[in-house]
Structures are given as structure tokens and as C-alpha cells.
CSV table of C-alpha atoms and ligand atoms in Angstrom, one decimal:
chain,number,residue,atom,x,y,z
V,1,MET,CA,12.0,-16.0,16.4
V,2,ARG,CA,13.9,-16.4,13.2
V,3,VAL,CA,14.0,-19.6,11.2
V,4,PRO,CA,15.3,-20.1,7.7
V,5,ASN,CA,12.1,-21.3,6.0
V,6,PRO,CA,9.1,-20.7,8.2
V,7,SER,CA,6.5,-21.5,5.6
V,8,ALA,CA,5.3,-24.7,7.2
V,9,GLU,CA,4.9,-23.2,10.6
V,10,VAL,CA,3.2,-20.1,9.3
V,11,ALA,CA,0.9,-22.3,7.2
V,12,GLN,CA,-0.2,-24.1,10.3
V,13,TRP,CA,-1.1,-20.8,12.0
V,14,LEU,CA,-2.9,-19.8,8.9
V,15,GLN,CA,-5.0,-22.9,8.9
V,16,ALA,CA,-5.8,-22.7,12.6
V,17,ALA,CA,-6.8,-19.0,12.6
V,18,ALA,CA,-10.5,-18.2,12.0
V,19,SER,CA,-9.6,-14.7,10.8
V,20,ILE,CA,-6.4,-13.4,9.1
V,21,VAL,CA,-5.2,-9.9,8.3
V,22,ALA,CA,-2.5,-9.1,5.7
V,23,LEU,CA,-1.0,-5.6,6.0
V,24,THR,CA,1.0,-4.7,2.9
V,25,GLY,CA,3.3,-1.8,2.3
V,26,ALA,CA,5.3,-0.5,-0.6
V,27,GLY,CA,7.7,-3.5,-0.5
V,28,MET,CA,4.8,-5.6,-1.7
V,29,SER,CA,4.9,-3.8,-5.0
V,30,ALA,CA,8.7,-3.5,-5.3
V,31,GLU,CA,9.1,-6.7,-7.4
V,32,SER,CA,6.5,-5.3,-9.8
V,33,GLY,CA,8.9,-2.5,-10.5
V,34,ILE,CA,7.1,0.2,-8.3
V,35,PRO,CA,9.8,1.9,-6.2
V,36,THR,CA,9.3,1.9,-2.4
V,37,PHE,CA,9.6,5.0,-0.3
V,38,ARG,CA,12.4,3.7,1.9
V,39,GLY,CA,14.8,0.9,1.8
V,40,GLY,CA,16.3,-1.1,-1.1
V,41,GLY,CA,18.2,1.8,-2.6
V,42,ASN,CA,15.5,2.6,-5.2
V,43,GLY,CA,13.3,4.5,-2.8
V,44,LEU,CA,11.2,7.2,-4.5
V,45,TRP,CA,12.4,9.5,-1.8
V,46,SER,CA,16.0,9.3,-2.9
V,47,GLN,CA,15.0,11.1,-6.1
V,48,PHE,CA,12.4,13.4,-4.7
V,49,ASP,CA,11.7,15.2,-1.5
V,50,PRO,CA,8.3,13.8,-0.2
V,51,SER,CA,7.6,16.9,1.8
V,52,ALA,CA,7.9,18.9,-1.4
V,53,LEU,CA,5.3,16.7,-3.2
V,54,ALA,CA,3.1,14.7,-0.9
V,55,SER,CA,1.2,17.3,1.1
V,56,ALA,CA,-1.6,19.8,0.8
V,57,ASP,CA,0.9,22.6,1.2
V,58,ALA,CA,2.9,21.3,-1.7
V,59,PHE,CA,-0.2,21.2,-3.9
V,60,ARG,CA,-1.1,24.8,-2.9
V,61,ALA,CA,2.5,25.9,-3.7
V,62,ASP,CA,2.9,24.1,-7.1
V,63,ARG,CA,-0.1,22.0,-8.2
V,64,ALA,CA,1.3,21.4,-11.7
V,65,LEU,CA,4.4,19.8,-10.2
V,66,VAL,CA,2.5,17.6,-7.8
V,67,TRP,CA,-0.2,16.6,-10.3
V,68,GLY,CA,2.4,15.7,-12.8
V,69,TRP,CA,4.4,13.6,-10.3
V,70,TYR,CA,1.3,11.6,-9.4
V,71,LEU,CA,0.5,11.1,-13.1
V,72,TRP,CA,4.0,9.7,-13.5
V,73,ARG,CA,3.4,7.4,-10.5
V,74,ALA,CA,0.1,6.3,-11.9
V,75,ALA,CA,1.8,5.6,-15.3
V,76,LEU,CA,4.3,3.4,-13.5
V,77,VAL,CA,1.5,1.4,-12.0
V,78,ARG,CA,-0.4,1.1,-15.3
V,79,HIS,CA,2.7,-0.4,-16.9
V,80,ALA,CA,3.3,-2.8,-14.0
V,81,GLU,CA,1.8,-6.2,-13.4
V,82,PRO,CA,1.1,-8.1,-10.2
V,83,HIS,CA,3.9,-10.5,-9.4
V,84,ASP,CA,3.8,-14.1,-8.0
V,85,GLY,CA,3.4,-12.8,-4.5
V,86,HIS,CA,0.3,-10.9,-5.3
V,87,HIS,CA,-1.2,-13.9,-7.0
V,88,ALA,CA,-0.2,-16.2,-4.1
V,89,LEU,CA,-1.8,-13.8,-1.6
V,90,ALA,CA,-5.1,-14.0,-3.6
V,91,ARG,CA,-4.9,-17.8,-3.5
V,92,ILE,CA,-4.3,-17.7,0.3
V,93,ALA,CA,-7.3,-15.3,0.7
V,94,ALA,CA,-9.6,-17.7,-1.1
V,95,ARG,CA,-8.7,-20.6,1.2
V,96,VAL,CA,-9.3,-19.1,4.6
V,97,PRO,CA,-12.7,-18.3,6.2
V,98,LYS,CA,-12.1,-14.6,6.8
V,99,PHE,CA,-9.3,-12.7,5.2
V,100,THR,CA,-8.9,-8.9,5.4
V,101,LEU,CA,-6.4,-7.3,3.1
V,102,VAL,CA,-5.3,-3.9,4.3
V,103,THR,CA,-2.8,-2.0,2.1
V,104,GLN,CA,-0.9,1.2,2.5
V,105,ASN,CA,-0.3,1.1,-1.3
V,106,VAL,CA,-2.0,3.4,-3.6
V,107,ASP,CA,-1.7,1.1,-6.6
V,108,ASP,CA,-4.2,-1.5,-7.7
V,109,LEU,CA,-2.0,-4.6,-8.0
V,110,HIS,CA,-3.8,-6.6,-5.3
V,111,GLU,CA,-7.1,-6.1,-7.1
V,112,ARG,CA,-5.6,-7.0,-10.5
V,113,ALA,CA,-4.3,-10.2,-8.8
V,114,GLY,CA,-7.8,-11.1,-7.8
V,115,ASN,CA,-8.2,-9.9,-4.3
V,116,GLU,CA,-11.6,-8.3,-3.6
V,117,ASP,CA,-12.6,-5.7,-1.0
V,118,VAL,CA,-9.0,-4.4,-0.5
V,119,ILE,CA,-8.9,-1.8,2.2
V,120,HIS,CA,-6.8,1.1,1.0
V,121,LEU,CA,-5.7,3.0,4.1
V,122,HIS,CA,-3.9,5.7,2.0
V,123,GLY,CA,-6.3,6.0,-0.9
V,124,SER,CA,-5.7,5.3,-4.5
V,125,LEU,CA,-3.8,6.9,-7.4
V,126,PHE,CA,-6.9,6.2,-9.5
V,127,SER,CA,-9.6,7.9,-7.6
V,128,PRO,CA,-9.0,11.7,-7.9
V,129,ARG,CA,-11.2,14.1,-5.9
V,130,CYS,CA,-11.7,17.8,-5.6
V,131,PHE,CA,-9.2,19.8,-3.5
V,132,ALA,CA,-11.9,22.3,-2.7
V,133,CYS,CA,-15.2,20.4,-2.2
V,134,HIS,CA,-13.6,16.9,-1.6
V,135,ARG,CA,-16.1,15.2,-3.9
V,136,PRO,CA,-14.8,12.3,-6.1
V,137,CYS,CA,-14.4,13.8,-9.5
V,138,GLY,CA,-13.0,12.8,-12.9
V,139,GLU,CA,-10.6,10.1,-14.0
V,140,VAL,CA,-6.9,9.9,-14.2
V,141,THR,CA,-6.0,10.6,-17.9
V,142,LEU,CA,-2.3,9.8,-18.6
V,143,PRO,CA,-0.3,11.6,-21.3
V,144,ASP,CA,1.3,9.0,-23.6
V,145,ASP,CA,4.8,9.9,-22.4
V,146,ALA,CA,4.0,10.2,-18.6
V,147,ILE,CA,6.0,7.1,-17.7
V,148,THR,CA,9.2,8.6,-19.0
V,149,ARG,CA,8.7,12.0,-17.2
V,150,PRO,CA,8.9,11.9,-13.4
V,151,THR,CA,9.2,15.7,-13.4
V,152,LEU,CA,6.2,16.2,-15.8
V,153,ARG,CA,4.4,19.5,-15.0
V,154,LEU,CA,0.7,19.5,-15.7
V,155,VAL,CA,-2.1,21.8,-14.5
V,156,PRO,CA,-4.8,19.6,-12.9
V,157,PRO,CA,-8.3,19.5,-14.3
V,158,ARG,CA,-11.2,21.4,-12.7
V,159,CYS,CA,-14.0,19.9,-10.6
V,160,ARG,CA,-17.3,19.6,-12.5
V,161,HIS,CA,-19.2,20.5,-9.3
V,162,CYS,CA,-17.5,23.5,-7.9
V,163,GLY,CA,-14.7,24.4,-10.3
V,164,GLY,CA,-11.9,23.7,-7.8
V,165,TYR,CA,-8.7,21.9,-8.8
V,166,ILE,CA,-8.7,18.1,-8.9
V,167,ARG,CA,-6.1,16.4,-6.6
V,168,PRO,CA,-4.8,12.8,-6.4
V,169,GLY,CA,-7.1,10.6,-4.3
V,170,VAL,CA,-4.3,9.6,-1.9
V,171,VAL,CA,-3.7,10.4,1.8
V,172,TRP,CA,-1.0,13.1,2.1
V,173,PHE,CA,1.3,13.7,5.0
V,174,GLY,CA,-0.6,15.5,7.7
V,175,GLU,CA,-4.0,14.2,6.5
V,176,ARG,CA,-6.3,11.8,8.3
V,177,LEU,CA,-7.0,8.3,7.1
V,178,PRO,CA,-10.4,7.5,5.6
V,179,VAL,CA,-12.5,6.8,8.7
V,180,ASP,CA,-14.4,3.8,7.4
V,181,ALA,CA,-11.3,2.1,6.1
V,182,TRP,CA,-9.5,2.6,9.3
V,183,CYS,CA,-12.4,1.3,11.4
V,184,VAL,CA,-12.6,-1.9,9.4
V,185,ALA,CA,-8.9,-2.4,9.5
V,186,GLU,CA,-8.6,-1.8,13.3
V,187,LYS,CA,-11.5,-4.2,14.1
V,188,ALA,CA,-10.0,-6.9,11.9
V,189,ALA,CA,-6.6,-6.5,13.6
V,190,ARG,CA,-8.3,-6.8,17.0
V,191,GLU,CA,-10.2,-10.0,16.0
V,192,CYS,CA,-7.6,-11.9,13.9
V,193,GLY,CA,-5.6,-14.9,14.9
V,194,LEU,CA,-2.8,-14.1,12.5
V,195,LEU,CA,-1.5,-10.9,11.0
V,196,LEU,CA,1.0,-11.0,8.1
V,197,ALA,CA,3.0,-7.7,7.8
V,198,ILE,CA,4.4,-7.7,4.3
V,199,GLY,CA,6.8,-5.2,2.8
V,200,THR,CA,6.2,-2.4,5.3
V,201,SER,CA,8.8,-0.4,7.2
V,202,GLY,CA,6.4,0.1,10.1
V,203,ILE,CA,7.2,3.8,10.2
V,204,VAL,CA,4.0,5.3,8.9
V,205,HIS,CA,1.3,5.6,11.6
V,206,PRO,CA,-1.5,4.7,12.3
V,207,ALA,CA,-1.1,1.8,9.8
V,208,ALA,CA,2.0,0.6,11.7
V,209,THR,CA,-0.1,0.2,14.9
V,210,LEU,CA,-2.2,-2.6,13.3
V,211,PRO,CA,0.4,-5.4,14.0
V,212,LEU,CA,0.7,-4.1,17.6
V,213,ILE,CA,-3.1,-4.2,18.0
V,214,ALA,CA,-3.2,-7.7,16.7
V,215,LYS,CA,-0.4,-8.8,19.0
V,216,ALA,CA,-2.0,-7.2,22.0
V,217,HIS,CA,-5.1,-9.3,21.3
V,218,ALA,CA,-3.1,-12.5,21.2
V,219,ALA,CA,-2.7,-12.9,17.5
V,220,LYS,CA,0.4,-14.3,15.9
V,221,VAL,CA,2.4,-11.7,13.9
V,222,VAL,CA,4.6,-12.7,11.0
V,223,GLU,CA,6.8,-10.2,9.2
V,224,ILE,CA,7.8,-10.7,5.6
V,225,ASN,CA,10.6,-8.3,4.7
V,226,PRO,CA,14.2,-8.8,3.6
V,227,VAL,CA,15.4,-6.4,6.4
V,228,ALA,CA,14.6,-5.7,10.0
V,229,THR,CA,12.0,-3.0,10.7
V,230,GLU,CA,10.3,-1.2,13.5
V,231,LEU,CA,7.8,-4.1,13.5
V,232,SER,CA,10.4,-6.9,13.9
V,233,GLY,CA,10.4,-6.7,17.7
V,234,CYS,CA,6.7,-7.5,17.8
V,235,ALA,CA,6.8,-10.3,15.3
V,236,ASP,CA,6.5,-14.0,16.4
V,237,VAL,CA,8.3,-14.9,13.1
V,238,THR,CA,10.5,-12.6,11.0
V,239,TRP,CA,10.7,-14.1,7.6
V,240,ARG,CA,13.7,-12.5,5.8
V,241,SER,CA,12.5,-12.9,2.3
V,242,THR,CA,10.8,-10.9,-0.4
V,243,ALA,CA,7.0,-10.9,-1.1
V,244,ALA,CA,7.5,-12.6,-4.4
V,245,GLN,CA,9.5,-15.5,-2.8
V,246,ALA,CA,7.8,-16.0,0.5
V,247,LEU,CA,4.1,-15.8,-0.4
V,248,PRO,CA,4.2,-18.5,-3.1
V,249,ALA,CA,6.0,-20.7,-0.6
V,250,LEU,CA,3.3,-20.0,1.9
V,251,ALA,CA,0.5,-20.6,-0.5
V,252,GLU,CA,2.0,-23.9,-1.4
V,253,ALA,CA,2.4,-24.9,2.2
V,254,VAL,CA,-1.2,-24.0,2.9
V,255,ALA,CA,-2.4,-26.1,-0.1
V,256,SER,CA,-0.4,-29.2,0.8
Z,1,NAD,P1,8.2,2.1,2.9
Z,1,NAD,O1,8.8,2.5,1.6
Z,1,NAD,O2,8.4,2.9,4.1
Z,1,NAD,O3,8.9,0.6,3.3
Z,1,NAD,C1,9.0,-0.4,2.3
Z,1,NAD,C2,9.5,-1.6,3.0
Z,1,NAD,O4,9.4,-2.7,2.1
Z,1,NAD,C3,10.9,-1.6,3.6
Z,1,NAD,O5,10.9,-2.1,4.9
Z,1,NAD,C4,11.7,-2.6,2.7
Z,1,NAD,O6,12.7,-3.3,3.4
Z,1,NAD,C5,10.6,-3.5,2.3
Z,1,NAD,N1,10.8,-4.2,1.0
Z,1,NAD,C6,11.5,-3.7,-0.1
Z,1,NAD,N2,11.5,-4.6,-1.1
Z,1,NAD,C7,10.7,-5.7,-0.6
Z,1,NAD,C8,10.3,-6.9,-1.2
Z,1,NAD,N3,10.6,-7.2,-2.4
Z,1,NAD,N4,9.5,-7.7,-0.4
Z,1,NAD,C9,9.1,-7.4,0.8
Z,1,NAD,N5,9.5,-6.2,1.4
Z,1,NAD,C10,10.3,-5.4,0.7
Z,1,NAD,O7,6.7,1.7,2.7
Z,1,NAD,P2,5.4,1.6,3.6
Z,1,NAD,O8,5.8,1.0,4.9
Z,1,NAD,O9,4.4,1.2,2.8
Z,1,NAD,O10,5.1,3.2,4.0
Z,1,NAD,C11,5.3,4.3,3.3
Z,1,NAD,C12,4.2,4.9,2.4
Z,1,NAD,O11,4.5,4.5,1.1
Z,1,NAD,C13,2.8,4.4,2.5
Z,1,NAD,O12,2.0,5.4,3.0
Z,1,NAD,C14,2.3,4.1,1.0
Z,1,NAD,O13,1.1,4.8,0.8
Z,1,NAD,C15,3.4,4.7,0.3
Z,1,NAD,N6,3.9,4.1,-1.0
Z,1,NAD,C16,3.1,3.3,-1.8
Z,1,NAD,C17,3.5,2.8,-3.0
Z,1,NAD,C18,2.6,1.9,-3.8
Z,1,NAD,O14,1.4,2.1,-3.8
Z,1,NAD,N7,3.1,0.9,-4.5
Z,1,NAD,C19,4.9,3.0,-3.4
Z,1,NAD,C20,5.7,3.8,-2.6
Z,1,NAD,C21,5.1,4.3,-1.4
Z,2,ZN,ZN1,-15.3,20.6,-6.2
């Protein structure tokens, strides 16, 4: 169903549901100035080939290029701020009995807006680990000019446990999701009464199956995205708006 301003109806579902899941994707951070991967014309992939940078093979082939690219992305996030939609989502979370925020984003904008216990299905730009022994190791130290240098080349530091190279703490193409994060997200999707899919293209699996799981268990599914996606067909409401516009309207409707 498509209605011009569904905030009142979605707010009613939100108030009626004992448990709510929000699944966010790159579009959630777009209005904070972090480019998405697809859609909107500024996708990161229009400038860089993901298969050349976001995989273990790419790291083996040219770790200085990959490490440098991730430092640039981390610098973008450090210079960005959560927008009105992030803050509104934190207010919504505080008002409902059980709220599970599942993100595919590797930034920390939800946390900085006040959401706690965010489930990061695809890891984080700020939790590096060892490529060899997989242990968490070290911190992300950004060169002063990282933000201006998307093609920065920098040899990654070494692991203090085994001497291996440090890699970004994100889930690369071809890698499995963190098991604990996935189990919590999948269970929450099964048990929720409402799932909000915000700023995700619905292409990357298994994250994109969460709305389908929720729907199969009789939850309402609401998509917030300016354009149609793979998930639109399963949504009870497709809210053609941006995260920074729709979520404050929803928070207001919930509060009134
Ligand atoms: P995606 O790039 O595939 O899709 C982004 C979606 O957001 C598109 O459907 C687009 O129409 C929508 N969108 C664009 N601007 C929006 C806005 N202002 N409000 C609402 N929606 C908007 O992203 P995805 O579905 O998250 O999947 C791809 C992968 O991208 C994920 O694995 C994620 O880890 C990674 N990623 C993360 C970040 C980040 O952490 N900020 C940035 C880029 C990519
Ligand atoms: Zn190690």
C-alpha cells in the first residue's frame, strides 16, 4: 500500500506492537554525508570497484590500498554527525517496550544518536582485528589528511599477538556474518509485530531476509526509502521519503 503520509498509521502499529525491529542500511547515513553503495548517484561503488576493495582476496592482493580506503571511510564517518532521523529513531526506541536496532552500516551514527545495543550485522569500521589470528587488535588511527584522500595507500599495522596484519573489522563479500549478531537479529525479526526497513536496497543477504522473516511471522513491514527496492513487494506500507524526513514525522506521531 502506498499513502502520501503514512506516519499516523505506522505510529498506530508502532504503539500496538510489543516488539519492534528497525533494519537500517546505507541510506540511513546518506543524509549525514556518508555515501551509499547503490542508488542516489553518489554510491561509493560508482567511484570504486567493490570487488577490488571489499574482500579478503583484495586485502591479500594489495593490503595498503584496502587499509587506506577503509581509513578514508572511517575519516568520513568521524567528520559526520547523526541527522534528525538518527535522533528520531533513538526517541522512538525509548518509547516502545522492546526495540531491536539491526544495522548493516559499519559507522557509529546510531550509537552517537543515543541508541544502545545496536546489532551490527556487517561489523564496524572502528573495531579492527587480525587478518591471521582474527583477534580484535589495535585502534583505527587516522592520518590528519585521510578525509581528503580516498586513494590513500597505507600499510596496515601488525597484530600484537601474532604479528599478522590488521584488517578492518567489517564483513567482506564472501564472508559470514557474526553468528551472535545474526541469531539475535533473526529471533527479533521472528518475534516482532512491526519491522521498519530504512534505507536499504534489500540486495545484500542474509540481512535482506529479515523483513521477509518478519512478514512470514505476521508482522507489519514498513519500508522507508525514496525509491522502490527488492523489499517493496513485501512491505505493507512503502513510505517514499528519506530517513531524515520520515523518522522525525513518525517520532512526532508516536509522541502525540
Ligand atoms: P545500498 O547502498 O545497497 O542501498 C542504499 C539504499 O538506501 C538504496 O535503496 C537507496 O535508495 C536508499 N537511500 C538513499 N538515500 C536515502 C535516504 N536519504 N533515506 C532513506 N533511504 C535512502 O545499502 P545497503 O542496503 O545497506 O547494503 C549494502 C552494504 O553497504 C551493506 O553491507 C553495508 O555494510 C554497506 N555500507 C555501509 C555504509 C555505512 O556504514 N554508512 C555505507 C555504504 C555501504
Ligand atoms: Zn594476530
